[in-house]
Amino acid sequence: MSNPTHLQYTAEHEWIAVDAATSDLARVGVTAYAADALGDVVYVDLPQVGTGVTAGETCGELESTKSVSDLYAPVSGEIVEVNAAVDADPGLINSDPFGEGWLFVVKVADSPALLDAAAYEALLEA
């Protein structure tokens, strides 16, 4: 699966899609690479709505049949929405990581430099 070019990425294998209409709301998920590496995701621990998150710090966990992995916030801000569908069916992360498998929406207060699709793919090949 290729990485959509309209998204930004982190070295921790999260993607972020900034809402063009608001420019301060961003949807976050994990990449197809991460979903594949995790194996079958069976449980998600997402941050609560209203929680503040800091870029690069853990904000949740993803549990799969292989392991438990930390979820990192790609930007700093406040969680304004979590994906209830993923909470009910964590397998959405594996089946549609760039679509229905999104994790949360954050109101961005500060953003570090993020990777474009080409830079992220170069990271995967390194």
Tab-separated table of N, CA, C and O in Angstrom:
chain	number	residue	atom	x	y	z
A	1	MET	N	0.853	-1.181	0.000
A	1	MET	CA	0.000	0.000	0.000
A	1	MET	C	0.893	1.236	0.000
A	1	MET	O	1.798	1.347	0.811
A	2	SER	N	0.640	2.139	-0.920
A	2	SER	CA	1.443	3.360	-0.955
A	2	SER	C	0.886	4.370	0.049
A	2	SER	O	-0.260	4.291	0.480
A	3	ASN	N	1.726	5.311	0.405
A	3	ASN	CA	1.344	6.332	1.371
A	3	ASN	C	0.734	7.524	0.635
A	3	ASN	O	1.380	8.090	-0.256
A	4	PRO	N	-0.475	7.919	0.996
A	4	PRO	CA	-1.127	9.045	0.312
A	4	PRO	C	-0.259	10.307	0.366
A	4	PRO	O	0.311	10.630	1.405
A	5	THR	N	-0.180	10.993	-0.749
A	5	THR	CA	0.703	12.162	-0.846
A	5	THR	C	0.116	13.401	-0.174
A	5	THR	O	0.853	14.353	0.060
A	6	HIS	N	-1.173	13.417	0.122
A	6	HIS	CA	-1.771	14.590	0.756
A	6	HIS	C	-1.605	14.581	2.277
A	6	HIS	O	-1.993	15.538	2.943
A	7	LEU	N	-1.019	13.525	2.834
A	7	LEU	CA	-0.823	13.413	4.277
A	7	LEU	C	0.606	13.772	4.656
A	7	LEU	O	1.498	13.771	3.818
A	8	GLN	N	0.797	14.061	5.950
A	8	GLN	CA	2.127	14.241	6.515
A	8	GLN	C	2.370	13.077	7.465
A	8	GLN	O	1.417	12.452	7.951
A	9	TYR	N	3.662	12.825	7.747
A	9	TYR	CA	4.021	11.621	8.490
A	9	TYR	C	5.055	11.928	9.572
A	9	TYR	O	5.736	12.946	9.512
A	10	THR	N	5.144	10.989	10.538
A	10	THR	CA	6.192	11.078	11.550
A	10	THR	C	7.095	9.854	11.426
A	10	THR	O	6.704	8.837	10.835
A	11	ALA	N	8.254	9.936	12.042
A	11	ALA	CA	9.165	8.789	12.060
A	11	ALA	C	8.616	7.664	12.919
A	11	ALA	O	9.086	6.534	12.838
A	12	GLU	N	7.610	7.970	13.758
A	12	GLU	CA	6.977	6.959	14.599
A	12	GLU	C	5.808	6.294	13.886
A	12	GLU	O	5.007	5.596	14.502
A	13	HIS	N	5.670	6.534	12.589
A	13	HIS	CA	4.699	5.877	11.711
A	13	HIS	C	3.253	6.299	11.943
A	13	HIS	O	2.334	5.496	11.795
A	14	GLU	N	3.062	7.562	12.321
A	14	GLU	CA	1.719	8.120	12.337
A	14	GLU	C	1.546	9.008	11.102
A	14	GLU	O	2.509	9.546	10.581
A	15	TRP	N	0.308	9.131	10.667
A	15	TRP	CA	0.002	10.094	9.609
A	15	TRP	C	-0.885	11.173	10.200
A	15	TRP	O	-1.551	10.976	11.219
A	16	ILE	N	-0.889	12.332	9.566
A	16	ILE	CA	-1.687	13.457	10.026
A	16	ILE	C	-2.262	14.160	8.801
A	16	ILE	O	-1.556	14.401	7.829
A	17	ALA	N	-3.549	14.449	8.873
A	17	ALA	CA	-4.246	15.144	7.790
A	17	ALA	C	-4.842	16.425	8.354
A	17	ALA	O	-5.760	16.375	9.170
A	18	VAL	N	-4.294	17.548	7.960
A	18	VAL	CA	-4.788	18.836	8.425
A	18	VAL	C	-6.032	19.192	7.632
A	18	VAL	O	-6.043	19.115	6.404
A	19	ASP	N	-7.099	19.578	8.351
A	19	ASP	CA	-8.359	19.975	7.723
A	19	ASP	C	-8.137	21.302	7.002
A	19	ASP	O	-7.853	22.319	7.641
A	20	ALA	N	-8.294	21.288	5.692
A	20	ALA	CA	-8.046	22.488	4.900
A	20	ALA	C	-9.018	23.612	5.251
A	20	ALA	O	-8.672	24.794	5.151
A	21	ALA	N	-10.221	23.269	5.685
A	21	ALA	CA	-11.222	24.291	5.986
A	21	ALA	C	-10.906	25.032	7.282
A	21	ALA	O	-11.144	26.238	7.386
A	22	THR	N	-10.352	24.331	8.278
A	22	THR	CA	-10.090	24.973	9.565
A	22	THR	C	-8.609	25.257	9.775
A	22	THR	O	-8.261	26.158	10.514
A	23	SER	N	-7.766	24.480	9.191
A	23	SER	CA	-6.294	24.519	9.268
A	23	SER	C	-5.744	24.301	10.675
A	23	SER	O	-4.537	24.245	10.843
A	24	ASP	N	-6.592	24.214	11.703
A	24	ASP	CA	-6.047	23.903	13.028
A	24	ASP	C	-6.579	22.583	13.575
A	24	ASP	O	-6.238	22.205	14.690
A	25	LEU	N	-7.398	21.880	12.819
A	25	LEU	CA	-7.851	20.551	13.199
A	25	LEU	C	-7.146	19.533	12.314
A	25	LEU	O	-7.036	19.732	11.105
A	26	ALA	N	-6.679	18.472	12.943
A	26	ALA	CA	-5.955	17.457	12.185
A	26	ALA	C	-6.378	16.070	12.636
A	26	ALA	O	-6.475	15.796	13.825
A	27	ARG	N	-6.633	15.215	11.668
A	27	ARG	CA	-6.977	13.820	11.930
A	27	ARG	C	-5.681	13.011	11.950
A	27	ARG	O	-4.790	13.246	11.134
A	28	VAL	N	-5.594	12.057	12.856
A	28	VAL	CA	-4.366	11.286	13.057
A	28	VAL	C	-4.665	9.794	12.988
A	28	VAL	O	-5.704	9.337	13.469
A	29	GLY	N	-3.739	9.054	12.409
A	29	GLY	CA	-3.831	7.602	12.375
A	29	GLY	C	-2.444	7.009	12.297
A	29	GLY	O	-1.448	7.731	12.365
A	30	VAL	N	-2.364	5.701	12.199
A	30	VAL	CA	-1.070	5.053	11.986
A	30	VAL	C	-1.002	4.601	10.534
A	30	VAL	O	-2.018	4.327	9.906
A	31	THR	N	0.216	4.506	10.019
A	31	THR	CA	0.396	4.179	8.610
A	31	THR	C	0.141	2.696	8.343
A	31	THR	O	0.103	1.877	9.279
A	32	ALA	N	0.026	2.363	7.079
A	32	ALA	CA	-0.148	0.971	6.685
A	32	ALA	C	1.070	0.155	7.107
A	32	ALA	O	0.931	-1.009	7.518
A	33	TYR	N	2.260	0.760	7.039
A	33	TYR	CA	3.479	0.071	7.485
A	33	TYR	C	3.346	-0.321	8.952
A	33	TYR	O	3.624	-1.455	9.327
A	34	ALA	N	2.913	0.634	9.789
A	34	ALA	CA	2.756	0.362	11.220
A	34	ALA	C	1.683	-0.691	11.457
A	34	ALA	O	1.868	-1.601	12.277
A	35	ALA	N	0.570	-0.568	10.770
A	35	ALA	CA	-0.522	-1.528	10.942
A	35	ALA	C	-0.065	-2.933	10.573
A	35	ALA	O	-0.385	-3.901	11.277
A	36	ASP	N	0.719	-3.039	9.507
A	36	ASP	CA	1.226	-4.343	9.092
A	36	ASP	C	2.232	-4.885	10.103
A	36	ASP	O	2.207	-6.068	10.454
A	37	ALA	N	3.110	-4.012	10.594
A	37	ALA	CA	4.125	-4.436	11.563
A	37	ALA	C	3.494	-4.857	12.888
A	37	ALA	O	3.995	-5.769	13.551
A	38	LEU	N	2.408	-4.186	13.276
A	38	LEU	CA	1.738	-4.530	14.526
A	38	LEU	C	1.098	-5.914	14.481
A	38	LEU	O	1.028	-6.609	15.479
A	39	GLY	N	0.591	-6.293	13.335
A	39	GLY	CA	-0.217	-7.504	13.243
A	39	GLY	C	-1.653	-7.145	13.568
A	39	GLY	O	-2.041	-5.965	13.524
A	40	ASP	N	-2.458	-8.112	13.886
A	40	ASP	CA	-3.872	-7.861	14.146
A	40	ASP	C	-4.060	-7.046	15.415
A	40	ASP	O	-3.775	-7.529	16.511
A	41	VAL	N	-4.558	-5.806	15.260
A	41	VAL	CA	-4.801	-4.942	16.415
A	41	VAL	C	-6.090	-5.401	17.096
A	41	VAL	O	-7.123	-5.550	16.450
A	42	VAL	N	-5.989	-5.641	18.407
A	42	VAL	CA	-7.134	-6.179	19.143
A	42	VAL	C	-7.678	-5.212	20.194
A	42	VAL	O	-8.758	-5.426	20.741
A	43	TYR	N	-6.912	-4.155	20.517
A	43	TYR	CA	-7.354	-3.207	21.540
A	43	TYR	C	-6.666	-1.868	21.308
A	43	TYR	O	-5.494	-1.830	20.933
A	44	VAL	N	-7.412	-0.783	21.520
A	44	VAL	CA	-6.822	0.549	21.424
A	44	VAL	C	-7.119	1.314	22.708
A	44	VAL	O	-8.195	1.178	23.293
A	45	ASP	N	-6.149	2.066	23.154
A	45	ASP	CA	-6.307	2.971	24.292
A	45	ASP	C	-6.010	4.362	23.747
A	45	ASP	O	-4.843	4.729	23.580
A	46	LEU	N	-7.081	5.101	23.444
A	46	LEU	CA	-6.929	6.423	22.838
A	46	LEU	C	-7.048	7.502	23.907
A	46	LEU	O	-7.679	7.295	24.944
A	47	PRO	N	-6.464	8.673	23.644
A	47	PRO	CA	-6.594	9.771	24.610
A	47	PRO	C	-8.050	10.223	24.704
A	47	PRO	O	-8.830	10.079	23.758
A	48	GLN	N	-8.414	10.773	25.855
A	48	GLN	CA	-9.772	11.268	26.069
A	48	GLN	C	-9.965	12.625	25.392
A	48	GLN	O	-9.030	13.424	25.311
A	49	VAL	N	-11.182	12.886	24.945
A	49	VAL	CA	-11.523	14.205	24.409
A	49	VAL	C	-11.276	15.236	25.510
A	49	VAL	O	-11.644	15.026	26.666
A	50	GLY	N	-10.620	16.324	25.137
A	50	GLY	CA	-10.299	17.382	26.086
A	50	GLY	C	-8.899	17.274	26.667
A	50	GLY	O	-8.429	18.197	27.327
A	51	THR	N	-8.240	16.138	26.415
A	51	THR	CA	-6.885	15.930	26.912
A	51	THR	C	-5.891	16.718	26.068
A	51	THR	O	-5.987	16.751	24.848
A	52	GLY	N	-4.915	17.306	26.721
A	52	GLY	CA	-3.821	17.950	26.012
A	52	GLY	C	-2.751	16.924	25.665
A	52	GLY	O	-2.472	16.029	26.471
A	53	VAL	N	-2.183	17.025	24.474
A	53	VAL	CA	-1.109	16.121	24.057
A	53	VAL	C	0.081	16.959	23.612
A	53	VAL	O	-0.073	18.104	23.173
A	54	THR	N	1.254	16.367	23.731
A	54	THR	CA	2.493	17.042	23.352
A	54	THR	C	3.179	16.248	22.254
A	54	THR	O	3.324	15.022	22.372
A	55	ALA	N	3.591	16.937	21.217
A	55	ALA	CA	4.245	16.281	20.078
A	55	ALA	C	5.406	15.417	20.544
A	55	ALA	O	6.240	15.855	21.337
A	56	GLY	N	5.426	14.179	20.077
A	56	GLY	CA	6.499	13.253	20.379
A	56	GLY	C	6.317	12.470	21.659
A	56	GLY	O	7.094	11.558	21.944
A	57	GLU	N	5.292	12.800	22.446
A	57	GLU	CA	5.058	12.068	23.692
A	57	GLU	C	3.924	11.064	23.506
A	57	GLU	O	3.046	11.247	22.662
A	58	THR	N	3.931	10.020	24.329
A	58	THR	CA	2.901	8.994	24.195
A	58	THR	C	1.534	9.559	24.601
A	58	THR	O	1.432	10.373	25.520
A	59	CYS	N	0.519	9.085	23.892
A	59	CYS	CA	-0.837	9.536	24.204
A	59	CYS	C	-1.827	8.376	24.187
A	59	CYS	O	-3.023	8.584	24.330
A	60	GLY	N	-1.314	7.161	24.026
A	60	GLY	CA	-2.180	6.005	24.012
A	60	GLY	C	-1.391	4.753	23.696
A	60	GLY	O	-0.153	4.778	23.651
A	61	GLU	N	-2.125	3.653	23.500
A	61	GLU	CA	-1.485	2.377	23.181
A	61	GLU	C	-2.312	1.627	22.150
A	61	GLU	O	-3.533	1.775	22.096
A	62	LEU	N	-1.606	0.815	21.386
A	62	LEU	CA	-2.241	-0.103	20.446
A	62	LEU	C	-1.769	-1.502	20.829
A	62	LEU	O	-0.566	-1.755	20.894
A	63	GLU	N	-2.719	-2.391	21.090
A	63	GLU	CA	-2.368	-3.759	21.452
A	63	GLU	C	-2.739	-4.677	20.306
A	63	GLU	O	-3.866	-4.635	19.804
A	64	SER	N	-1.774	-5.490	19.919
A	64	SER	CA	-2.013	-6.438	18.832
A	64	SER	C	-1.734	-7.850	19.332
A	64	SER	O	-1.331	-8.049	20.480
A	65	THR	N	-1.928	-8.790	18.451
A	65	THR	CA	-1.636	-10.176	18.811
A	65	THR	C	-0.140	-10.385	18.997
A	65	THR	O	0.272	-11.387	19.579
A	66	LYS	N	0.682	-9.430	18.522
A	66	LYS	CA	2.138	-9.545	18.641
A	66	LYS	C	2.704	-8.806	19.844
A	66	LYS	O	3.670	-9.256	20.447
A	67	SER	N	2.140	-7.607	20.139
A	67	SER	CA	2.755	-6.771	21.174
A	67	SER	C	1.833	-5.618	21.556
A	67	SER	O	0.758	-5.455	20.988
A	68	VAL	N	2.310	-4.815	22.500
A	68	VAL	CA	1.661	-3.559	22.847
A	68	VAL	C	2.607	-2.445	22.416
A	68	VAL	O	3.793	-2.482	22.749
A	69	SER	N	2.097	-1.480	21.672
A	69	SER	CA	2.927	-0.389	21.165
A	69	SER	C	2.371	0.940	21.633
A	69	SER	O	1.153	1.131	21.688
A	70	ASP	N	3.282	1.851	21.974
A	70	ASP	CA	2.873	3.198	22.334
A	70	ASP	C	2.371	3.938	21.106
A	70	ASP	O	2.854	3.738	19.993
A	71	LEU	N	1.420	4.813	21.336
A	71	LEU	CA	0.921	5.726	20.314
A	71	LEU	C	1.455	7.108	20.660
A	71	LEU	O	1.294	7.558	21.793
A	72	TYR	N	2.101	7.762	19.709
A	72	TYR	CA	2.709	9.071	19.951
A	72	TYR	C	1.871	10.167	19.303
A	72	TYR	O	1.322	9.984	18.218
A	73	ALA	N	1.817	11.302	19.964
A	73	ALA	CA	1.142	12.464	19.390
A	73	ALA	C	2.071	13.090	18.349
A	73	ALA	O	3.213	13.410	18.674
A	74	PRO	N	1.605	13.272	17.126
A	74	PRO	CA	2.471	13.879	16.107
A	74	PRO	C	2.584	15.394	16.245
A	74	PRO	O	3.512	15.994	15.724
A	75	VAL	N	1.619	15.999	16.926
A	75	VAL	CA	1.605	17.452	17.130
A	75	VAL	C	1.146	17.725	18.558
A	75	VAL	O	0.617	16.844	19.227
A	76	SER	N	1.322	18.950	19.005
A	76	SER	CA	0.811	19.352	20.315
A	76	SER	C	-0.559	19.991	20.143
A	76	SER	O	-0.807	20.671	19.134
A	77	GLY	N	-1.425	19.778	21.123
A	77	GLY	CA	-2.749	20.381	21.047
A	77	GLY	C	-3.721	19.675	21.964
A	77	GLY	O	-3.323	19.007	22.925
A	78	GLU	N	-5.008	19.828	21.669
A	78	GLU	CA	-6.068	19.248	22.485
A	78	GLU	C	-6.875	18.260	21.650
A	78	GLU	O	-7.279	18.570	20.523
A	79	ILE	N	-7.135	17.098	22.230
A	79	ILE	CA	-7.947	16.091	21.549
A	79	ILE	C	-9.392	16.589	21.508
A	79	ILE	O	-9.960	16.935	22.549
A	80	VAL	N	-9.978	16.630	20.321
A	80	VAL	CA	-11.353	17.109	20.194
A	80	VAL	C	-12.313	16.013	19.741
A	80	VAL	O	-13.532	16.193	19.806
A	81	GLU	N	-11.768	14.870	19.280
A	81	GLU	CA	-12.629	13.767	18.838
A	81	GLU	C	-11.798	12.492	18.805
A	81	GLU	O	-10.609	12.536	18.472
A	82	VAL	N	-12.411	11.381	19.186
A	82	VAL	CA	-11.769	10.080	19.017
A	82	VAL	C	-12.682	9.223	18.147
A	82	VAL	O	-13.898	9.441	18.089
A	83	ASN	N	-12.099	8.258	17.471
A	83	ASN	CA	-12.854	7.416	16.555
A	83	ASN	C	-13.492	6.262	17.327
A	83	ASN	O	-12.830	5.274	17.630
A	84	ALA	N	-14.776	6.399	17.636
A	84	ALA	CA	-15.497	5.370	18.378
A	84	ALA	C	-15.561	4.063	17.597
A	84	ALA	O	-15.600	2.978	18.190
A	85	ALA	N	-15.547	4.140	16.281
A	85	ALA	CA	-15.609	2.930	15.461
A	85	ALA	C	-14.367	2.072	15.671
A	85	ALA	O	-14.452	0.841	15.716
A	86	VAL	N	-13.200	2.700	15.825
A	86	VAL	CA	-11.962	1.961	16.070
A	86	VAL	C	-11.963	1.369	17.471
A	86	VAL	O	-11.464	0.271	17.688
A	87	ASP	N	-12.545	2.093	18.407
A	87	ASP	CA	-12.657	1.567	19.769
A	87	ASP	C	-13.506	0.299	19.768
A	87	ASP	O	-13.191	-0.676	20.451
A	88	ALA	N	-14.569	0.306	18.987
A	88	ALA	CA	-15.456	-0.856	18.911
A	88	ALA	C	-14.869	-1.973	18.051
A	88	ALA	O	-15.113	-3.152	18.310
A	89	ASP	N	-14.104	-1.602	17.020
A	89	ASP	CA	-13.530	-2.584	16.095
A	89	ASP	C	-12.095	-2.185	15.763
A	89	ASP	O	-11.839	-1.584	14.721
A	90	PRO	N	-11.128	-2.538	16.633
A	90	PRO	CA	-9.730	-2.153	16.392
A	90	PRO	C	-9.170	-2.686	15.068
A	90	PRO	O	-8.200	-2.138	14.542
A	91	GLY	N	-9.774	-3.712	14.512
A	91	GLY	CA	-9.322	-4.262	13.239
A	91	GLY	C	-9.404	-3.277	12.086
A	91	GLY	O	-8.770	-3.469	11.045
A	92	LEU	N	-10.168	-2.187	12.263
A	92	LEU	CA	-10.232	-1.155	11.228
A	92	LEU	C	-8.851	-0.555	10.963
A	92	LEU	O	-8.564	-0.103	9.857
A	93	ILE	N	-7.999	-0.562	11.989
A	93	ILE	CA	-6.633	-0.033	11.814
A	93	ILE	C	-5.883	-0.878	10.794
A	93	ILE	O	-5.141	-0.352	9.971
A	94	ASN	N	-6.097	-2.176	10.805
A	94	ASN	CA	-5.438	-3.061	9.846
A	94	ASN	C	-6.103	-3.023	8.477
A	94	ASN	O	-5.422	-3.009	7.456
A	95	SER	N	-7.428	-2.981	8.453
A	95	SER	CA	-8.134	-3.081	7.177
A	95	SER	C	-8.189	-1.773	6.399
A	95	SER	O	-8.272	-1.789	5.172
A	96	ASP	N	-8.143	-0.627	7.090
A	96	ASP	CA	-8.255	0.668	6.405
A	96	ASP	C	-7.495	1.747	7.193
A	96	ASP	O	-8.096	2.681	7.718
A	97	PRO	N	-6.147	1.612	7.291
A	97	PRO	CA	-5.393	2.523	8.152
A	97	PRO	C	-5.481	3.994	7.752
A	97	PRO	O	-5.397	4.869	8.624
A	98	PHE	N	-5.662	4.285	6.474
A	98	PHE	CA	-5.724	5.679	6.034
A	98	PHE	C	-7.162	6.191	5.911
A	98	PHE	O	-7.378	7.333	5.542
A	99	GLY	N	-8.138	5.352	6.218
A	99	GLY	CA	-9.531	5.742	6.088
A	99	GLY	C	-10.278	5.558	7.394
A	99	GLY	O	-10.080	6.308	8.346
A	100	GLU	N	-11.115	4.519	7.452
A	100	GLU	CA	-11.957	4.280	8.632
A	100	GLU	C	-11.145	3.953	9.885
A	100	GLU	O	-11.673	3.989	10.985
A	101	GLY	N	-9.861	3.663	9.736
A	101	GLY	CA	-9.023	3.315	10.871
A	101	GLY	C	-8.328	4.502	11.523
A	101	GLY	O	-7.404	4.309	12.320
A	102	TRP	N	-8.777	5.728	11.238
A	102	TRP	CA	-8.178	6.895	11.900
A	102	TRP	C	-8.409	6.794	13.395
A	102	TRP	O	-9.313	6.087	13.855
A	103	LEU	N	-7.596	7.533	14.181
A	103	LEU	CA	-7.623	7.368	15.634
A	103	LEU	C	-8.244	8.544	16.383
A	103	LEU	O	-9.087	8.362	17.233
A	104	PHE	N	-7.779	9.756	16.099
A	104	PHE	CA	-8.307	10.915	16.817
A	104	PHE	C	-8.109	12.181	16.007
A	104	PHE	O	-7.350	12.208	15.038
A	105	VAL	N	-8.830	13.231	16.436
A	105	VAL	CA	-8.684	14.558	15.843
A	105	VAL	C	-8.136	15.471	16.935
A	105	VAL	O	-8.629	15.460	18.074
A	106	VAL	N	-7.118	16.230	16.597
A	106	VAL	CA	-6.477	17.129	17.546
A	106	VAL	C	-6.570	18.566	17.026
A	106	VAL	O	-6.436	18.806	15.826
A	107	LYS	N	-6.862	19.502	17.946
A	107	LYS	CA	-6.796	20.922	17.622
A	107	LYS	C	-5.345	21.311	17.807
A	107	LYS	O	-4.836	21.328	18.930
A	108	VAL	N	-4.678	21.619	16.712
A	108	VAL	CA	-3.229	21.808	16.710
A	108	VAL	C	-2.856	23.151	17.331
A	108	VAL	O	-3.335	24.203	16.904
A	109	ALA	N	-1.984	23.075	18.356
A	109	ALA	CA	-1.433	24.281	18.969
A	109	ALA	C	-0.020	24.529	18.469
A	109	ALA	O	0.401	25.677	18.317
A	110	ASP	N	0.707	23.429	18.216
A	110	ASP	CA	2.092	23.539	17.750
A	110	ASP	C	2.450	22.267	17.002
A	110	ASP	O	2.062	21.175	17.410
A	111	SER	N	3.183	22.429	15.921
A	111	SER	CA	3.533	21.269	15.118
A	111	SER	C	5.024	21.284	14.801
A	111	SER	O	5.543	22.293	14.316
A	112	PRO	N	5.691	20.163	15.075
A	112	PRO	CA	7.090	20.066	14.644
A	112	PRO	C	7.127	19.849	13.136
A	112	PRO	O	6.077	19.660	12.497
A	113	ALA	N	8.301	19.844	12.578
A	113	ALA	CA	8.439	19.532	11.155
A	113	ALA	C	8.002	18.090	10.934
A	113	ALA	O	8.414	17.192	11.670
A	114	LEU	N	7.143	17.881	9.982
A	114	LEU	CA	6.650	16.548	9.663
A	114	LEU	C	7.184	16.143	8.293
A	114	LEU	O	7.692	16.973	7.531
A	115	LEU	N	7.075	14.866	7.974
A	115	LEU	CA	7.590	14.332	6.720
A	115	LEU	C	6.506	14.336	5.653
A	115	LEU	O	5.342	14.075	5.961
A	116	ASP	N	6.900	14.598	4.399
A	116	ASP	CA	5.950	14.380	3.312
A	116	ASP	C	6.036	12.900	2.911
A	116	ASP	O	6.861	12.151	3.457
A	117	ALA	N	5.200	12.470	1.994
A	117	ALA	CA	5.140	11.047	1.630
A	117	ALA	C	6.482	10.543	1.110
A	117	ALA	O	6.910	9.432	1.462
A	118	ALA	N	7.173	11.332	0.309
A	118	ALA	CA	8.463	10.903	-0.254
A	118	ALA	C	9.504	10.728	0.853
A	118	ALA	O	10.260	9.748	0.855
A	119	ALA	N	9.543	11.662	1.781
A	119	ALA	CA	10.506	11.564	2.885
A	119	ALA	C	10.179	10.371	3.779
A	119	ALA	O	11.082	9.682	4.267
A	120	TYR	N	8.877	10.115	3.994
A	120	TYR	CA	8.494	8.968	4.819
A	120	TYR	C	8.878	7.655	4.127
A	120	TYR	O	9.402	6.739	4.755
A	121	GLU	N	8.651	7.563	2.842
A	121	GLU	CA	9.018	6.348	2.120
A	121	GLU	C	10.533	6.150	2.117
A	121	GLU	O	11.020	5.024	2.213
A	122	ALA	N	11.295	7.248	2.035
A	122	ALA	CA	12.755	7.150	2.125
A	122	ALA	C	13.168	6.622	3.496
A	122	ALA	O	14.100	5.823	3.615
A	123	LEU	N	12.456	7.052	4.539
A	123	LEU	CA	12.726	6.568	5.892
A	123	LEU	C	12.489	5.062	5.971
A	123	LEU	O	13.274	4.332	6.586
A	124	LEU	N	11.440	4.590	5.343
A	124	LEU	CA	11.132	3.163	5.375
A	124	LEU	C	12.179	2.335	4.635
A	124	LEU	O	12.432	1.183	4.991
A	125	GLU	N	12.781	2.934	3.609
A	125	GLU	CA	13.774	2.210	2.811
A	125	GLU	C	15.162	2.247	3.439
A	125	GLU	O	16.042	1.503	3.022
A	126	ALA	N	15.361	3.131	4.416
A	126	ALA	CA	16.701	3.279	5.026
A	126	ALA	C	17.037	2.096	5.917
A	126	ALA	O	16.225	1.377	6.391
